[in-house]
CSV table of C-alpha atoms in Angstrom, one decimal:
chain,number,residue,atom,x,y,z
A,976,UNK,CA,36.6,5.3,-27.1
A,977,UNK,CA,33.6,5.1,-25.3
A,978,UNK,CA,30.7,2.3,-26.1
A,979,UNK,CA,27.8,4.1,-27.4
A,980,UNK,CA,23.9,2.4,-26.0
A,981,UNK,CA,20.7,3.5,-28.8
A,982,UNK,CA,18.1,4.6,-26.4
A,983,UNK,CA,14.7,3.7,-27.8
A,984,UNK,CA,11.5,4.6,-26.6
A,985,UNK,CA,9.7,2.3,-24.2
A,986,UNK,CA,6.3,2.6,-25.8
A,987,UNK,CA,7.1,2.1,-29.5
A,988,UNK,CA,10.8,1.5,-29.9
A,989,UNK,CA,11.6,4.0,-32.0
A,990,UNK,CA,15.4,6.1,-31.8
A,991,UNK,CA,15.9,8.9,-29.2
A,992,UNK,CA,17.5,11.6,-29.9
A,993,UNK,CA,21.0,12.7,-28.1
A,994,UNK,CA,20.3,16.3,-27.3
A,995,UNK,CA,18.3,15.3,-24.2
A,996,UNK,CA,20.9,14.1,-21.9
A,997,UNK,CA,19.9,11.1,-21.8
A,998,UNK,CA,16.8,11.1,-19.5
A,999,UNK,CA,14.0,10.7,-21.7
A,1000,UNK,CA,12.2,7.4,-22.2
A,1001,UNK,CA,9.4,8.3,-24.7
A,1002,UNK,CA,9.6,9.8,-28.2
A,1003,UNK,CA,7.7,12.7,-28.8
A,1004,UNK,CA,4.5,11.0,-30.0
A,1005,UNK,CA,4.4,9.2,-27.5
A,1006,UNK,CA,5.0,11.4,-24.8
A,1007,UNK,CA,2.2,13.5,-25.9
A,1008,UNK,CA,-0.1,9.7,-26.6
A,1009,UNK,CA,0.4,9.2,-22.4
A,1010,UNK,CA,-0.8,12.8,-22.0
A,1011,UNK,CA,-4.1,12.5,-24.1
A,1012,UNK,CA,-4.8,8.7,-24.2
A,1013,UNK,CA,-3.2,6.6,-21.5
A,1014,UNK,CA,-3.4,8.6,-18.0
A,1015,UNK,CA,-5.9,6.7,-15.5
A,1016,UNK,CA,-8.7,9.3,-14.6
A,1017,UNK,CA,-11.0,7.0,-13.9
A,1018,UNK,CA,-11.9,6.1,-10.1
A,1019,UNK,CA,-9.9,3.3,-8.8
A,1020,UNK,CA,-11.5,1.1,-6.0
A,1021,UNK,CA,-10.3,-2.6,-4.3
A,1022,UNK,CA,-12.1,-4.2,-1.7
A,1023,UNK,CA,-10.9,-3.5,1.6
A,1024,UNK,CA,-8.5,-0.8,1.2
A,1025,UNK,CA,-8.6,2.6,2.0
A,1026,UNK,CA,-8.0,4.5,-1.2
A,1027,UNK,CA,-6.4,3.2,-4.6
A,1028,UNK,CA,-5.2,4.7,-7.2
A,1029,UNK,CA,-3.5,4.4,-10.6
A,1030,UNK,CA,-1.0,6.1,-13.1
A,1031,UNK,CA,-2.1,4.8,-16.5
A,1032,UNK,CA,-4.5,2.8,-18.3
A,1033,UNK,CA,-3.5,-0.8,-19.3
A,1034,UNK,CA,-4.3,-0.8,-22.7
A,1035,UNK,CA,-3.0,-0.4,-26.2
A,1036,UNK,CA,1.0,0.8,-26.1
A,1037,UNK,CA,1.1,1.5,-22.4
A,1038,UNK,CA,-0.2,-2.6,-22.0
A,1039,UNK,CA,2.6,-4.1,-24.3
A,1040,UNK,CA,5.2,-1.8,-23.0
A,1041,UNK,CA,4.0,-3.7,-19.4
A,1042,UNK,CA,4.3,-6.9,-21.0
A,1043,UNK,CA,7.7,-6.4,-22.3
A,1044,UNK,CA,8.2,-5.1,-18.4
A,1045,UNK,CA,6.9,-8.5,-17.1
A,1046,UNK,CA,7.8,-11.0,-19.3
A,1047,UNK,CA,10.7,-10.2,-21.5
A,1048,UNK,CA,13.4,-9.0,-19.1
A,1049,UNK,CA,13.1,-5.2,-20.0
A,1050,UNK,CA,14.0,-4.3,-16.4
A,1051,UNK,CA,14.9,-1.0,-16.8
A,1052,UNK,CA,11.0,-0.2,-18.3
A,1053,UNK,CA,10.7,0.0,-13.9
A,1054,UNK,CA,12.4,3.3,-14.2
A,1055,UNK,CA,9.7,4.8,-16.3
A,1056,UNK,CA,6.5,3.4,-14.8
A,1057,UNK,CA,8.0,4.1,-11.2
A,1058,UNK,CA,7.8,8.1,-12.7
A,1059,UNK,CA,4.5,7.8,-14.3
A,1060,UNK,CA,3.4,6.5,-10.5
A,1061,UNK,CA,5.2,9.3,-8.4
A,1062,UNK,CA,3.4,12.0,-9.3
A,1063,UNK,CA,0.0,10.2,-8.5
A,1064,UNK,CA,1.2,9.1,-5.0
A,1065,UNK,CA,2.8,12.7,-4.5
A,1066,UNK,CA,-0.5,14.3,-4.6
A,1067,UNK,CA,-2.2,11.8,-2.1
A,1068,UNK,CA,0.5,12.2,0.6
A,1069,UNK,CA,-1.8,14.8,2.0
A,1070,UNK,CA,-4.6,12.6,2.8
A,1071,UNK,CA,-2.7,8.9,2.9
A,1072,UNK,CA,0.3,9.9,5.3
A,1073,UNK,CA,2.2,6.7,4.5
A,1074,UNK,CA,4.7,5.2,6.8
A,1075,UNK,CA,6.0,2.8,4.9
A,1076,UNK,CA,5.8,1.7,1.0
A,1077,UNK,CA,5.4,-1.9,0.0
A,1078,UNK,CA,4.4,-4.4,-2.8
A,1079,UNK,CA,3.1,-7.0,-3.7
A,1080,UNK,CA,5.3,-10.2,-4.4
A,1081,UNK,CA,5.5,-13.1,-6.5
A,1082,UNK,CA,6.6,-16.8,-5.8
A,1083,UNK,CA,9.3,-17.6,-5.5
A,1084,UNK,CA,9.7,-19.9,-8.7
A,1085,UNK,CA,8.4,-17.0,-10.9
A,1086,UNK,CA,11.2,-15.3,-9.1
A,1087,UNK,CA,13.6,-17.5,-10.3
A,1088,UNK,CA,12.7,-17.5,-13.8
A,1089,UNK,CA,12.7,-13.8,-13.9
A,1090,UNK,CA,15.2,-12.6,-11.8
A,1091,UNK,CA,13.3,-9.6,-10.1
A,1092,UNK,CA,9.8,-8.9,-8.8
A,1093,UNK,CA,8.5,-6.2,-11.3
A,1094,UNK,CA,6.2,-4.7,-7.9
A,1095,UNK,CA,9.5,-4.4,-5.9
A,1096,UNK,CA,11.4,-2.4,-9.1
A,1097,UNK,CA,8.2,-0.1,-8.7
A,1098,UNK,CA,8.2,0.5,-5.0
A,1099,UNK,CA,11.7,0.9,-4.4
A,1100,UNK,CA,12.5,4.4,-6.0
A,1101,UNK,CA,9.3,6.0,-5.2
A,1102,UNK,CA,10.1,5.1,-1.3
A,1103,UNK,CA,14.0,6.6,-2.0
A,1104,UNK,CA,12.2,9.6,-3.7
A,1105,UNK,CA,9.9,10.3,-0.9
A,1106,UNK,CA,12.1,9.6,1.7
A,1107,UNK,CA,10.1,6.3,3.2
A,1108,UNK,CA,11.2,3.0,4.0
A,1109,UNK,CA,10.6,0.2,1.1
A,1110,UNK,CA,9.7,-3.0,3.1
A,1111,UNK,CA,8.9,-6.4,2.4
A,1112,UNK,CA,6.0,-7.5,3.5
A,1113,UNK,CA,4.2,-10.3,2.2
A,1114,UNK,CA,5.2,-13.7,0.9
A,1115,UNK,CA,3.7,-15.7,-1.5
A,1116,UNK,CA,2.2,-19.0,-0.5
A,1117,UNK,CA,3.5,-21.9,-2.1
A,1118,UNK,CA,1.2,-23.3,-5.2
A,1119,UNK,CA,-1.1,-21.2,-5.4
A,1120,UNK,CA,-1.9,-20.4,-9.4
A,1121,UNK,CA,-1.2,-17.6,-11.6
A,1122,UNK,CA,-4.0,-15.2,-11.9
A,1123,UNK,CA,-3.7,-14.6,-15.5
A,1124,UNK,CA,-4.1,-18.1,-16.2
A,1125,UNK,CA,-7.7,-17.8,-14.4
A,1126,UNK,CA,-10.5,-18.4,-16.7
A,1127,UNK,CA,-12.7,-15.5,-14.8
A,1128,UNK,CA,-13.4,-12.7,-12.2
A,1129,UNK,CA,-14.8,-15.3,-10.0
A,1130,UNK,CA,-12.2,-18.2,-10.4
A,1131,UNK,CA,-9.3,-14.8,-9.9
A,1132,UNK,CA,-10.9,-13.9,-6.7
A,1133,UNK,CA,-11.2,-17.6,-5.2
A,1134,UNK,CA,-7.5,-18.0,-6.3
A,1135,UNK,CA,-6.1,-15.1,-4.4
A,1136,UNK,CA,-8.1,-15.5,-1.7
A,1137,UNK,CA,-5.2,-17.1,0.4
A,1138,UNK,CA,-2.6,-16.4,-1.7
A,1139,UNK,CA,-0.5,-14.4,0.9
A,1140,UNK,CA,1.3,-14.4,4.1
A,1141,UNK,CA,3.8,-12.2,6.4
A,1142,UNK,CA,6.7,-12.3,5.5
A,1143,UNK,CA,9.0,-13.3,8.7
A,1144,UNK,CA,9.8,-10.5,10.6
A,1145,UNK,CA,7.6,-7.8,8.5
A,1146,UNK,CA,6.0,-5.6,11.1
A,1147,UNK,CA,3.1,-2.8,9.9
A,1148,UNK,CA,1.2,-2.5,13.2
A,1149,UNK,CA,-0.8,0.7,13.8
A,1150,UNK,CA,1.1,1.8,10.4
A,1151,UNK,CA,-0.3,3.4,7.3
A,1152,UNK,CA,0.7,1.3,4.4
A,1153,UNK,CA,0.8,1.9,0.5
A,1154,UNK,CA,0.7,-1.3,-1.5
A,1155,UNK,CA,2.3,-1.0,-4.8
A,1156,UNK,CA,2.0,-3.1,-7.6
A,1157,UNK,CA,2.2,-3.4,-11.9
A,1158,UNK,CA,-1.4,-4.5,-13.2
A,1159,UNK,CA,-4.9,-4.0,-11.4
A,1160,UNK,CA,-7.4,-6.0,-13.1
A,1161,UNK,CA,-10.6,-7.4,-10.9
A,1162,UNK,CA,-8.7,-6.5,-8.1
A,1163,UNK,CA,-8.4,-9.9,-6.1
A,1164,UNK,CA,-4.9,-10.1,-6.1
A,1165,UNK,CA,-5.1,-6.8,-4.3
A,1166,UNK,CA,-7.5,-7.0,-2.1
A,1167,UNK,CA,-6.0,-10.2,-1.1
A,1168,UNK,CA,-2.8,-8.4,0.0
A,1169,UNK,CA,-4.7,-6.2,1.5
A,1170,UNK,CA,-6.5,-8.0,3.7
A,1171,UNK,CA,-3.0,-10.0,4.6
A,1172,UNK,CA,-2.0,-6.4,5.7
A,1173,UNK,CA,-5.1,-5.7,7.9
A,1174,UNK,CA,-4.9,-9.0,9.4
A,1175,UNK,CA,-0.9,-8.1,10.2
A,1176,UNK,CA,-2.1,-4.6,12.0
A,1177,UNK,CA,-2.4,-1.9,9.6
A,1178,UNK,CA,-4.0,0.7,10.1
A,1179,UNK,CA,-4.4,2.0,7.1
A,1180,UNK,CA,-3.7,0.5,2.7
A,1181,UNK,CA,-3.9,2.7,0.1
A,1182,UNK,CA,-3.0,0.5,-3.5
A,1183,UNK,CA,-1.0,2.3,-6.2
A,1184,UNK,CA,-0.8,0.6,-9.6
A,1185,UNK,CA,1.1,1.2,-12.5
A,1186,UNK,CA,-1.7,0.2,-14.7
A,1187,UNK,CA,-5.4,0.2,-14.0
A,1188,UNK,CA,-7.7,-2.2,-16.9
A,1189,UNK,CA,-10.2,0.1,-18.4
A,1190,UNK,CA,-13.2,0.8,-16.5
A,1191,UNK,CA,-16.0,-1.9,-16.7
A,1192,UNK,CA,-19.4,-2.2,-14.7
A,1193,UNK,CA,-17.9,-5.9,-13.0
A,1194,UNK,CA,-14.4,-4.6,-12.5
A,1195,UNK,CA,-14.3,-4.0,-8.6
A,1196,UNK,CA,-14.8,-6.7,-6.1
């Protein structure tokens, strides 16, 4: 006799049904909540990259689901997120003409304690779906501290400023580059990355997020 899993839906937890073979994530309200409430339609900019963009809005459901992503071991939430993001990258292909797909990392003691980078569980199937190599990229410099613990816009960007470094052996020279990663908030993190990039050779970075924060006058960079 087989062993039988309760699929629940990643935004509110509630029962799946059976009759779907197995592939939805969502229950119906909240299928039709990311629909009406949660996609990101509002422009996405960070300093010093080409283009960004972003799937959803970091807020309400969407925001705990992402919490529960990061922070409570719910590794297989990547699987939905990376879907919500590969339509969004799909219809940029056109104009960004990516060579390669990275992400940004985290250190290595976070690492530890979590067991997987939530950026690299992102990047990985969209590169597999679209037929481009996932590379690693960037490293994290050693003590440098954790943007959410940052007590503003102003202390995030001074924190990330030289927060990363090539990784050994990473090569992106005349390449066109899409940097993926989970939250975007004031956009240092990113734009640190991207200028780690840049100074590495690329040619181009486009940044796809998962989750953009709602739109405020101060967000960008």
């Amino acid at each position: 006799m087989g062993i039988l899993f309760t699929r629940r839906c990643v935004l509110c937890g509630a029962t799946l049904a059976a009759g779907d073979g197995g592939k939805a994530m969502l229950c119906p309200a909240c299928a039709r909540a990311v629909r009406v409430q949660y996609r990101c339609a509002q422009p996405v900019q960070v300093a010093g990259a080409d283009d960004a963009a972003a799937a959803l809005l970091y807020t309400g459901a969407v925001r705990q689901a992402m919490l529960r992503f990061k922070f409570q071991h719910q590794a297989h939430y990547a699987d939905w997120f990376a879907a919500q993001l590969l339509p969004v990258l799909a219809e940029r292909l056109p104009d960004w003409q990516p060579d390669c797909i990275t992400y940004l990392p985290i250190g290595f003691l976070r690492l530890r304690e979590r067991g997987y980078d939530q950026a690299a569980l992102l990047a990985k199937p969209l590169a597999a779906a679209l037929d481009l190599p996932c590379r690693a990229t960037l490293r994290k410099r050693a003590f440098v501290g954790r943007q959410s613990a940052q007590k503003d816009a102003a202390a995030r960007q001074a924190n990330a400023a030289r927060a990363f470094a090539p990784k050994r052996g990473a090569d992106v020279r005349g390449q066109s580059v899409v940097l993926v990663d989970d939250i975007l908030t004031t956009g240092a993190t990113a734009a640190a990355a991207v200028r780690a990039l840049r100074d590495m050779g690329a040619a181009r970075v486009y940044v796809l997020v998962a989750t953009n924060t709602p739109f405020r006058p101060t967000q960008i960079d």
